[in-house]
Amino acid sequence: MTKSTQTLEPACKTRCGPLEVKYPFGTGHGCGSPRFHPYVACSPDATQLLLTTHTGSYPITSISYTYSTLTISPSCMSNCTSMQPDPPKFGLDWAGPFQLGSSTFILLACSSSTIKGNPICDPSSAYLCPSIYSCPGVVSLGLPLFPPTNSCCVYSPANLDPHDELDIRELKCAGYTSVVALGDLPTNPGQWLYGVELKYTLGGLDSYNIAPSCRACEMSGGVCGYAPPSNYFVCVCTNGNTTTDCYSYSWIITTSSSLQLSREFQLGFLALFVFFIVI
């Protein structure tokens, strides 16, 4: 007999704002994988999927389920249109399932004495500095338009400090940006795709036990979730939840006033009733 459980609250959704939400991510508590819920959830107004860490909440702008990456757009991050001076720390949680991906960090308006000869700067990508410094927004950082580039550093490979943070003040810089893709014209910062790419990994139990059940659930029109406090897998369906998929006949549906009998039990009761009528 298929195990079933009561409907999860809030209901799990397949979209949040413009993004499709699939396992291991979920739109709220009880949705997706419990390993990811403390970090990824839909905003209260259901318009934006957010990544939340100890340093703040960051809008998720894209997800690649094929390559296990997502891109976030910190509001404190500069770009060619708008540069943000003195941004707060950006950080990840060391116990979380996320790591920095392949995006390129550029540190802006730094103390030239600090940046000069610093091994964190990548000289092979130094051409990015005059490009980003051609943006009118550099004046917001206290720099003149088309400033010298000796206060710019292409931070590669990007790394976080022992607190899993990017501390711009500690690096003695006024701002930073991060670029996911340079586009067809690498010297045109107006065409760059800005954001911070993160890689994510599934845990061992998710990889070997949950994933097959989740695929069957999603193919049947359900949403993969979990049932606290034991956090066993459930498939969230329109009519209730099961531990297999939405084609299951073993439902328990929760209403605000009572717990209805499972469909399987109702069918069995009906058969028994017909049997006694015949006799």
PDB file of N, CA, C and O in Angstrom, residues 37-41 49-60 72-76 87-93 98 163-166 176 198:
ATOM      1  N   HIS A  37      15.630  24.081   0.955  1.00  0.00           N
ATOM      2  CA  HIS A  37      14.593  25.026   1.367  1.00  0.00           C
ATOM      3  C   HIS A  37      15.084  26.163   2.259  1.00  0.00           C
ATOM      4  O   HIS A  37      14.630  27.304   2.079  1.00  0.00           O
ATOM      5  N   PRO A  38      15.973  25.945   3.184  1.00  0.00           N
ATOM      6  CA  PRO A  38      16.373  27.111   3.987  1.00  0.00           C
ATOM      7  C   PRO A  38      17.005  28.226   3.149  1.00  0.00           C
ATOM      8  O   PRO A  38      17.068  29.367   3.592  1.00  0.00           O
ATOM      9  N   TYR A  39      17.459  27.893   1.952  1.00  0.00           N
ATOM     10  CA  TYR A  39      18.180  28.860   1.125  1.00  0.00           C
ATOM     11  C   TYR A  39      17.353  29.403  -0.030  1.00  0.00           C
ATOM     12  O   TYR A  39      17.477  30.578  -0.387  1.00  0.00           O
ATOM     13  N   VAL A  40      16.535  28.566  -0.650  1.00  0.00           N
ATOM     14  CA  VAL A  40      15.781  28.978  -1.845  1.00  0.00           C
ATOM     15  C   VAL A  40      14.287  28.886  -1.565  1.00  0.00           C
ATOM     16  O   VAL A  40      13.790  27.848  -1.121  1.00  0.00           O
ATOM     17  N   ALA A  41      13.567  29.978  -1.813  1.00  0.00           N
ATOM     18  CA  ALA A  41      12.111  30.003  -1.652  1.00  0.00           C
ATOM     19  C   ALA A  41      11.551  31.150  -2.478  1.00  0.00           C
ATOM     20  O   ALA A  41      12.271  32.070  -2.883  1.00  0.00           O
ATOM     21  N   LEU A  49      11.986  34.352  -7.156  1.00  0.00           N
ATOM     22  CA  LEU A  49      12.651  33.281  -6.424  1.00  0.00           C
ATOM     23  C   LEU A  49      13.913  33.862  -5.803  1.00  0.00           C
ATOM     24  O   LEU A  49      14.696  34.553  -6.480  1.00  0.00           O
ATOM     25  N   LEU A  50      14.119  33.604  -4.513  1.00  0.00           N
ATOM     26  CA  LEU A  50      15.206  34.231  -3.775  1.00  0.00           C
ATOM     27  C   LEU A  50      16.162  33.197  -3.191  1.00  0.00           C
ATOM     28  O   LEU A  50      15.742  32.125  -2.743  1.00  0.00           O
ATOM     29  N   LEU A  51      17.440  33.548  -3.203  1.00  0.00           N
ATOM     30  CA  LEU A  51      18.462  32.799  -2.467  1.00  0.00           C
ATOM     31  C   LEU A  51      18.796  33.610  -1.221  1.00  0.00           C
ATOM     32  O   LEU A  51      19.174  34.788  -1.319  1.00  0.00           O
ATOM     33  N   THR A  52      18.664  33.005  -0.050  1.00  0.00           N
ATOM     34  CA  THR A  52      18.928  33.706   1.201  1.00  0.00           C
ATOM     35  C   THR A  52      20.098  33.059   1.926  1.00  0.00           C
ATOM     36  O   THR A  52      20.124  31.838   2.110  1.00  0.00           O
ATOM     37  N   THR A  53      21.079  33.885   2.305  1.00  0.00           N
ATOM     38  CA  THR A  53      22.226  33.429   3.080  1.00  0.00           C
ATOM     39  C   THR A  53      22.363  34.337   4.302  1.00  0.00           C
ATOM     40  O   THR A  53      21.525  35.212   4.535  1.00  0.00           O
ATOM     41  N   HIS A  54      23.436  34.156   5.052  1.00  0.00           N
ATOM     42  CA  HIS A  54      23.613  34.962   6.257  1.00  0.00           C
ATOM     43  C   HIS A  54      23.910  36.427   5.943  1.00  0.00           C
ATOM     44  O   HIS A  54      23.859  37.273   6.844  1.00  0.00           O
ATOM     45  N   THR A  55      24.181  36.748   4.685  1.00  0.00           N
ATOM     46  CA  THR A  55      24.471  38.143   4.328  1.00  0.00           C
ATOM     47  C   THR A  55      23.302  38.833   3.620  1.00  0.00           C
ATOM     48  O   THR A  55      23.401  40.024   3.318  1.00  0.00           O
ATOM     49  N   GLY A  56      22.224  38.125   3.342  1.00  0.00           N
ATOM     50  CA  GLY A  56      21.086  38.776   2.703  1.00  0.00           C
ATOM     51  C   GLY A  56      20.337  37.862   1.753  1.00  0.00           C
ATOM     52  O   GLY A  56      20.659  36.663   1.613  1.00  0.00           O
ATOM     53  N   SER A  57      19.314  38.414   1.096  1.00  0.00           N
ATOM     54  CA  SER A  57      18.519  37.689   0.107  1.00  0.00           C
ATOM     55  C   SER A  57      18.810  38.242  -1.281  1.00  0.00           C
ATOM     56  O   SER A  57      18.849  39.466  -1.471  1.00  0.00           O
ATOM     57  N   TYR A  58      19.002  37.340  -2.246  1.00  0.00           N
ATOM     58  CA  TYR A  58      19.417  37.734  -3.580  1.00  0.00           C
ATOM     59  C   TYR A  58      18.462  37.156  -4.623  1.00  0.00           C
ATOM     60  O   TYR A  58      18.185  35.948  -4.613  1.00  0.00           O
ATOM     61  N   PRO A  59      17.950  37.987  -5.538  1.00  0.00           N
ATOM     62  CA  PRO A  59      17.065  37.478  -6.594  1.00  0.00           C
ATOM     63  C   PRO A  59      17.789  36.479  -7.496  1.00  0.00           C
ATOM     64  O   PRO A  59      18.931  36.710  -7.905  1.00  0.00           O
ATOM     65  N   ILE A  60      17.128  35.370  -7.788  1.00  0.00           N
ATOM     66  CA  ILE A  60      17.647  34.373  -8.729  1.00  0.00           C
ATOM     67  C   ILE A  60      17.107  34.730 -10.110  1.00  0.00           C
ATOM     68  O   ILE A  60      15.893  34.823 -10.308  1.00  0.00           O
ATOM     69  N   ILE A  72      22.460  34.611  -9.632  1.00  0.00           N
ATOM     70  CA  ILE A  72      21.793  35.571  -8.771  1.00  0.00           C
ATOM     71  C   ILE A  72      22.242  36.978  -9.153  1.00  0.00           C
ATOM     72  O   ILE A  72      23.283  37.164  -9.788  1.00  0.00           O
ATOM     73  N   SER A  73      21.450  37.958  -8.741  1.00  0.00           N
ATOM     74  CA  SER A  73      21.762  39.350  -9.055  1.00  0.00           C
ATOM     75  C   SER A  73      21.677  40.180  -7.779  1.00  0.00           C
ATOM     76  O   SER A  73      20.620  40.755  -7.476  1.00  0.00           O
ATOM     77  N   PRO A  74      22.773  40.237  -7.000  1.00  0.00           N
ATOM     78  CA  PRO A  74      22.743  41.053  -5.776  1.00  0.00           C
ATOM     79  C   PRO A  74      22.456  42.517  -6.094  1.00  0.00           C
ATOM     80  O   PRO A  74      23.046  43.090  -7.007  1.00  0.00           O
ATOM     81  N   SER A  75      21.557  43.118  -5.362  1.00  0.00           N
ATOM     82  CA  SER A  75      21.192  44.509  -5.617  1.00  0.00           C
ATOM     83  C   SER A  75      22.353  45.460  -5.332  1.00  0.00           C
ATOM     84  O   SER A  75      22.390  46.572  -5.868  1.00  0.00           O
ATOM     85  N   CYS A  76      23.307  45.021  -4.510  1.00  0.00           N
ATOM     86  CA  CYS A  76      24.446  45.874  -4.163  1.00  0.00           C
ATOM     87  C   CYS A  76      25.585  45.762  -5.171  1.00  0.00           C
ATOM     88  O   CYS A  76      26.621  46.413  -5.030  1.00  0.00           O
ATOM     89  N   PRO A  87      29.324  48.630  -1.082  1.00  0.00           N
ATOM     90  CA  PRO A  87      28.309  47.584  -0.912  1.00  0.00           C
ATOM     91  C   PRO A  87      28.561  46.758   0.352  1.00  0.00           C
ATOM     92  O   PRO A  87      29.699  46.631   0.804  1.00  0.00           O
ATOM     93  N   PRO A  88      27.525  46.179   0.938  1.00  0.00           N
ATOM     94  CA  PRO A  88      27.717  45.271   2.067  1.00  0.00           C
ATOM     95  C   PRO A  88      28.372  43.976   1.607  1.00  0.00           C
ATOM     96  O   PRO A  88      28.517  43.724   0.405  1.00  0.00           O
ATOM     97  N   LYS A  89      28.732  43.150   2.560  1.00  0.00           N
ATOM     98  CA  LYS A  89      29.374  41.882   2.231  1.00  0.00           C
ATOM     99  C   LYS A  89      28.425  40.985   1.449  1.00  0.00           C
ATOM    100  O   LYS A  89      27.219  40.962   1.687  1.00  0.00           O
ATOM    101  N   PHE A  90      29.000  40.259   0.495  1.00  0.00           N
ATOM    102  CA  PHE A  90      28.264  39.196  -0.183  1.00  0.00           C
ATOM    103  C   PHE A  90      28.825  37.874   0.314  1.00  0.00           C
ATOM    104  O   PHE A  90      30.046  37.705   0.396  1.00  0.00           O
ATOM    105  N   GLY A  91      27.953  36.930   0.664  1.00  0.00           N
ATOM    106  CA  GLY A  91      28.475  35.675   1.190  1.00  0.00           C
ATOM    107  C   GLY A  91      27.546  34.501   0.981  1.00  0.00           C
ATOM    108  O   GLY A  91      26.348  34.653   0.712  1.00  0.00           O
ATOM    109  N   LEU A  92      28.115  33.314   1.101  1.00  0.00           N
ATOM    110  CA  LEU A  92      27.376  32.054   1.074  1.00  0.00           C
ATOM    111  C   LEU A  92      27.488  31.409   2.451  1.00  0.00           C
ATOM    112  O   LEU A  92      28.325  31.795   3.255  1.00  0.00           O
ATOM    113  N   ASP A  93      26.658  30.428   2.719  1.00  0.00           N
ATOM    114  CA  ASP A  93      26.732  29.700   3.979  1.00  0.00           C
ATOM    115  C   ASP A  93      27.600  28.468   3.793  1.00  0.00           C
ATOM    116  O   ASP A  93      27.368  27.662   2.880  1.00  0.00           O
ATOM    117  N   PHE A  98      25.818  25.447  -2.013  1.00  0.00           N
ATOM    118  CA  PHE A  98      26.215  26.323  -3.103  1.00  0.00           C
ATOM    119  C   PHE A  98      27.694  26.692  -3.027  1.00  0.00           C
ATOM    120  O   PHE A  98      28.246  26.881  -1.940  1.00  0.00           O
ATOM    121  N   HIS A 163      35.184  33.379   6.149  1.00  0.00           N
ATOM    122  CA  HIS A 163      33.786  33.486   6.572  1.00  0.00           C
ATOM    123  C   HIS A 163      32.827  33.257   5.403  1.00  0.00           C
ATOM    124  O   HIS A 163      31.625  33.520   5.528  1.00  0.00           O
ATOM    125  N   ASP A 164      33.355  32.763   4.284  1.00  0.00           N
ATOM    126  CA  ASP A 164      32.568  32.570   3.059  1.00  0.00           C
ATOM    127  C   ASP A 164      31.934  33.877   2.603  1.00  0.00           C
ATOM    128  O   ASP A 164      30.768  33.923   2.194  1.00  0.00           O
ATOM    129  N   GLU A 165      32.720  34.936   2.640  1.00  0.00           N
ATOM    130  CA  GLU A 165      32.224  36.252   2.279  1.00  0.00           C
ATOM    131  C   GLU A 165      33.176  36.950   1.308  1.00  0.00           C
ATOM    132  O   GLU A 165      34.380  36.696   1.305  1.00  0.00           O
ATOM    133  N   LEU A 166      32.605  37.842   0.496  1.00  0.00           N
ATOM    134  CA  LEU A 166      33.379  38.782  -0.306  1.00  0.00           C
ATOM    135  C   LEU A 166      33.241  40.133   0.371  1.00  0.00           C
ATOM    136  O   LEU A 166      32.180  40.771   0.299  1.00  0.00           O
ATOM    137  N   TYR A 176      32.029  46.457  -6.654  1.00  0.00           N
ATOM    138  CA  TYR A 176      32.398  45.274  -7.445  1.00  0.00           C
ATOM    139  C   TYR A 176      31.290  44.978  -8.442  1.00  0.00           C
ATOM    140  O   TYR A 176      30.149  45.422  -8.297  1.00  0.00           O
ATOM    141  N   LEU A 198      26.378  30.424  -9.446  1.00  0.00           N
ATOM    142  CA  LEU A 198      26.640  29.498  -8.350  1.00  0.00           C
ATOM    143  C   LEU A 198      26.415  28.068  -8.830  1.00  0.00           C
ATOM    144  O   LEU A 198      25.495  27.799  -9.615  1.00  0.00           O
TER     145      LEU A 198
END
